[in-house]
Amino acid sequence: MYLQKKSFHDGIFMKPLRNISLLLIVIALIGCVGSSKPATHMYGTLETQKICRVAVLPFVNQTQYRNGDIIAYRIFTSELVNFDRFNLVQEGDVRKVYQQMQIFPGESPTYEQVRVIGERLEAEILIEGRIIEMTHGNRADEPFPVLGMSLIVYDAKKGVTLWTTYHRKKGDQYRKVMHFGLVNTIYALVQRMSREILNSWSEVGFKQCTET
Amino acid sequence: MMTVKKLVLAMCICIMSSSVANAMRVAVFPVEDLSKGKNGVNFEFTSYLAKEIAGRNVELISQQAVISFMVRNRIRWVGFLDYNNILKAGQELDCEFILLGTLDQTKANKAGGLPVYGLTFFLVRTTDARTVWSNSKAVSIDDVQRLLGINEPQTGNELLAFLVQEAISGWPARIDTDIMQQSILEIENVILEPRFAQPGEKVKCIVRLRRDDKGQSPEIAIKVGPKIFMATKRSAGAYYEASWKGADILLAQRLAQDDMGDEFDRDPYDKDRFFVQNIASHQIPVPATMASGGSMWQMYEVKTGMTQANTAMYDSGSSPAFVEESEIYESLLSGSNVDGSYPVSLSIIWPDGRKKIVFLGTYYVDGRAPQVTLDVKSKEIDGIAAFSDKITIIPHMDQREPVKRWEISVEDEDGNTLISENGKHFLPQHFTWRGQQSSGRFANDGEYQIVLKTWDRADNMALAVKKVMVVKEEPVVHVEATQRENAVCVDMSAEKRRPLAYWHVELRSQTGALLQEKEGNKLPVQLEISNEKLSEAGKVECLLSAKDLLGNSFKNKIEDIQLLADKKEKSESDKIQEQKVTEDWVEDF
C-alpha cells in the first residue's frame, strides 16, 4: 500500500517535472536551430594590429528595396562607431573621392582604386558592402524582414582583400519564445546583423588602435 | 538670514552659469528623409528633434543659421558632410558639434497599421571632424505593444515621438572636446592624364591641395618610379602641375630568382619589377637562366625603346666577363620596352619638416596598336565577298582590349566614302551593310572596300580593310537557237563570272502542252527539238528562269524558237553577203 501510495505520488510530481524539462529542452533546441553566424572567408591576414582609421565605401544595392544601400550604410556605420570607437572617415569625404575618381553608383572600385582611396582618405581599412536580399516583411507570405548582405574588407595600403563576410537572416530567427525577441523592422534587422558581423570580425583581429 | 539667502542665490547663479558654460553647442543639420526620395529633407522633424535635444544640456544653433551656412557653402546634400565643411561649420556657426540624421519610414506590417520608422544619428565634433557618438533605432507598433493597450501610440506622429525619445535616450552627457591626433587631408583633387599614353607622349599631373591654415606653401613633387618631377604652382588657387614624357622611365623585369640586390630601384608595389634610368647606351647586367640550367649574366645595351642583347658567360660565383663569340641563350626577360604601367606618387614636404608620400594612381604606356581583322559572311565571286541584299561584317581582335573609338566606312574604287559610322568604347559584335549610301540610295554594282579604323585607349590606330562586291543586277542567260538538219538546237549559256545556283527551262507548244523540260545548276546546256515535233506543235515557246548564287533571279520568254533560229540563219547569211559586197569592185562609184 505504502509502495503504491509512493509510486502514485511520484507519478503526480514526476510527470510535470518531466514535461517542464522536456519543454525547456525543446525551447533550447529551437533557439539553436534559429541561429546562423556570419560566414567569413579569409584571403589574407591583418598584419597591422592598429586599425586607427576606417573608411566605409558606399554600399551597392542589388535588390529592388528603395534606398536599401543608404539605410544599410548608415546603420552599419553607426554600429561601427559604437563597436570599438573607430575613427571613421566621414561619408562626405568618401563620396568626394568617389566623384573625383569617377566611380559611379553601383560600381565597385578596382584594386588600384582601393589603394588610391586608402591613401587619399588616410585609412588603413576599407569596407565595402553589397545588399543582396532585402525585404521589409509586410507581405502575408513574408511577414518578417529579410536581409542578406556581403561585406568585403580591404587592406588599403596594399589594395588587397583581407576577408569577405556573407550574412543572411530573417526577423523571426531572433525569436526567443512566443513573440519575444522577434525583429519586426528591417532597420532593427540591419542593426542586429551589423553587430553580429562586427563581433565576428573582432575574432580575426579587427580592433581599434589605442590612440594617445 | 539675508546672508544665507544671498549665498544660496549666488550658488544658484554659479551652478546655472557653469551648466550653460558646459552646455554643448550643437548645430542640427536638416534631417534626411529617405521616404521622400534620395536627398529628401524633413524640416518639421528637424525642428522637433532640435527641441527634444535642447533639454539635454545642449545649446542649439538656430536653424536659419544652419541653412544659411549650407547655402553659402553650396551644400546640396543632407545626411552627410565632408571634412572641410565640418571644420567650416565649427568656425562659421561657432559650434562644437554637428548632428546629422537620417529618417526613413515604410508601410505598416499589417493592413491598416501604423508605419514603421527608422532613425540614425551621427554626432560629429567640429574640431577634428570625428564622429563621437552615434545611435540607430527603429520602431513599429509591434515593438511597443503594451498590456491592455495602455499608453500605446495611436498615430504615426506618436510613434515617431516614441522613437525620438528612444534614440536620444543615450545622448552623451559630456564629450571630450580635446582634439585627437589626426592627419589632415591635403589633397582636394587629382588629375592624371592621359591615363593611357603613347611612348613619348606627355603626361600631366595636376594636384589641388587644401589651403594650409598656417599659410605655408609646401614643396610638391611627383614621383614616377625613381624619377622626381618638381611641380609648379599655378597662379590661381592651390593647383600644382607637373608633366613629363610617358616613356622617360624604362621598366625592366626581373629574370630568374636571383636577387638583383640594391643596385636598382625596386617597385614598392611589385617585387618582381624594378626601375632603371633610361640612359642611352647604358649596359645593365641582368641575371638570366641558361637553357642548360647554369647561370649567366646577360648584358643589355639600353636605348630608348630598343634593346640589344650581348651575352656573356660565367660560372656561377665569378664576376661577369665578355667572351668573343657570344651565344644567345634563352632568357626570361620579356623585352625591355617602354610599354607598361607607371605608378605615380605625390611627395609633399612642408616647411615645418612634415613629409608625406601619397599614391595617386597609375598611367599606362601603350605603343602597340590593336590587331584588328575583318571577316564577312557571304558567298564569293572571284575570291571577293559578294552580296545582293546585305552583308554582315564581323570585326576580330587578336587580343581583346578596350577601344576608345572606332569608325567604319565604305569606299568605292576611287576612294570616295559612300557611308560611314562611328562610335566609342566597345566595338560592336558585327556590322551590316545593305548596299546603301548615306543618302539612302543604293550603290551601283561594283567593288567596294570596307574600312574599319580602331583607336585604343592610347590613341594607337589599327586599320582593317575588306573588299566586297555589290551585285544586284540579274544574271544574264544567253539563249541561241540553231537550225540543224533534223532539229532545232537551243543553246543556253551564262557569264562565267556569275555562276548560277539554279536554272529551269520549258519548251511549250502553241496550245501550252509541255514538249520538253529541263533544270540544273550549271550552264552551258543544249536542248534539241526535232523538226517533226516543231511542225506538229506549230509555234514553240521557250520559258527560261534562273537564279544566281546571290539570289538575283532572271526570267525570259522566247515566243518562237523557230523564229529565233531563222533570225540567226538570216544574220549569218547577211554577214556573208556583206563580206561579198565589200569584196566586189564598184565600177560606177
Short mmCIF file of C-alpha atoms in Angstrom, two decimals, chain A residues 60-173:
data_model
loop_
_atom_site.label_atom_id
_atom_site.label_comp_id
_atom_site.label_asym_id
_atom_site.label_seq_id
_atom_site.Cartn_x
_atom_site.Cartn_y
_atom_site.Cartn_z
CA VAL A 60 25.89 48.58 -53.59
CA ASN A 61 22.19 47.74 -53.69
CA GLN A 62 21.46 44.64 -55.74
CA THR A 63 17.82 44.49 -54.66
CA GLN A 64 14.68 46.39 -55.51
CA TYR A 65 14.45 47.84 -51.99
CA ARG A 66 14.48 51.59 -52.40
CA ASN A 67 17.44 53.29 -50.70
CA GLY A 68 18.47 49.96 -49.21
CA ASP A 69 22.13 50.84 -49.75
CA ILE A 70 21.86 54.11 -47.81
CA ILE A 71 19.87 52.54 -44.98
CA ALA A 72 22.32 49.68 -44.55
CA TYR A 73 25.29 52.03 -44.90
CA ARG A 74 24.15 54.46 -42.23
CA ILE A 75 23.14 51.79 -39.74
CA PHE A 76 26.31 49.75 -40.26
CA THR A 77 28.44 52.85 -39.89
CA SER A 78 26.58 53.75 -36.71
CA GLU A 79 27.31 50.32 -35.29
CA LEU A 80 30.93 50.63 -36.31
CA VAL A 81 31.24 53.87 -34.36
CA ASN A 82 29.73 52.25 -31.29
CA PHE A 83 31.54 48.93 -31.69
CA ASP A 84 35.05 49.95 -30.78
CA ARG A 85 35.04 53.69 -31.30
CA PHE A 86 36.87 53.53 -34.60
CA ASN A 87 37.92 56.78 -36.18
CA LEU A 88 35.54 56.73 -39.08
CA VAL A 89 36.17 58.59 -42.31
CA GLN A 90 33.30 60.94 -42.98
CA GLU A 91 30.86 59.77 -45.62
CA GLY A 92 31.21 63.11 -47.38
CA ASP A 93 34.96 62.56 -47.90
CA VAL A 94 34.37 59.07 -49.27
CA ARG A 95 31.76 60.36 -51.70
CA LYS A 96 34.04 63.19 -52.79
CA VAL A 97 36.86 60.77 -53.64
CA TYR A 98 34.40 58.53 -55.48
CA GLN A 99 33.23 61.52 -57.50
CA GLN A 100 36.76 62.61 -58.36
CA MET A 101 37.74 59.11 -59.40
CA GLN A 102 34.52 58.77 -61.40
CA ILE A 103 33.38 55.65 -59.63
CA PHE A 104 29.71 55.64 -60.46
CA PRO A 105 26.86 54.48 -58.17
CA GLY A 106 26.61 50.73 -58.14
CA GLU A 107 30.24 50.26 -59.20
CA SER A 108 32.93 48.68 -57.09
CA PRO A 109 36.45 50.15 -57.06
CA THR A 110 39.31 48.25 -58.67
CA TYR A 111 42.31 47.22 -56.59
CA GLU A 112 44.27 50.21 -57.77
CA GLN A 113 41.39 52.47 -56.91
CA VAL A 114 41.21 50.86 -53.46
CA ARG A 115 44.83 51.85 -52.87
CA VAL A 116 44.24 55.37 -54.10
CA ILE A 117 41.13 55.74 -51.92
CA GLY A 118 43.02 54.42 -48.93
CA GLU A 119 45.86 56.89 -49.48
CA ARG A 120 43.60 59.83 -50.09
CA LEU A 121 41.46 59.12 -47.04
CA GLU A 122 44.42 58.01 -44.93
CA ALA A 123 42.53 54.90 -43.89
CA GLU A 124 44.07 51.56 -43.02
CA ILE A 125 40.94 49.57 -43.69
CA LEU A 126 38.24 49.97 -46.32
CA ILE A 127 34.90 48.21 -46.03
CA GLU A 128 32.59 47.70 -48.98
CA GLY A 129 29.11 46.27 -48.71
CA ARG A 130 26.62 44.68 -51.07
CA ILE A 131 22.94 44.28 -50.28
CA ILE A 132 21.92 41.02 -51.88
CA GLU A 133 18.50 40.49 -50.36
CA MET A 134 16.27 42.98 -48.57
CA THR A 135 12.56 42.95 -47.82
CA HIS A 136 10.75 44.76 -45.04
CA GLY A 137 8.30 41.95 -44.35
CA ASN A 138 4.87 43.45 -44.80
CA ARG A 139 3.55 40.69 -47.04
CA ALA A 140 1.29 37.89 -45.95
CA ASP A 141 3.70 35.26 -47.25
CA GLU A 142 6.72 37.02 -45.75
CA PRO A 143 5.66 38.83 -42.58
CA PHE A 144 9.19 39.30 -41.22
CA PRO A 145 12.02 41.36 -42.70
CA VAL A 146 14.77 39.53 -44.56
CA LEU A 147 18.30 40.77 -45.14
CA GLY A 148 21.23 39.23 -46.96
CA MET A 149 24.43 41.21 -47.22
CA SER A 150 28.00 40.67 -48.20
CA LEU A 151 30.92 42.74 -46.91
CA ILE A 152 34.46 42.96 -48.24
CA VAL A 153 37.31 44.24 -46.09
CA TYR A 154 40.38 45.62 -47.86
CA ASP A 155 43.85 46.38 -46.64
CA ALA A 156 44.03 49.91 -48.04
CA LYS A 157 47.83 50.09 -48.07
CA LYS A 158 48.24 47.06 -50.27
CA GLY A 159 44.92 47.19 -52.07
CA VAL A 160 44.21 43.53 -51.27
CA THR A 161 41.15 41.81 -49.91
CA LEU A 162 41.57 40.64 -46.33
CA TRP A 163 38.29 38.84 -45.90
CA THR A 164 34.70 38.71 -47.09
CA THR A 165 31.66 38.07 -44.96
CA TYR A 166 28.24 36.90 -46.02
CA HIS A 167 25.33 37.06 -43.60
CA ARG A 168 21.66 36.40 -44.16
CA LYS A 169 18.87 36.37 -41.62
CA LYS A 170 15.16 36.79 -41.14
CA GLY A 171 13.47 38.74 -38.37
CA ASP A 172 11.87 35.65 -36.87
CA GLN A 173 15.22 33.93 -36.42
#
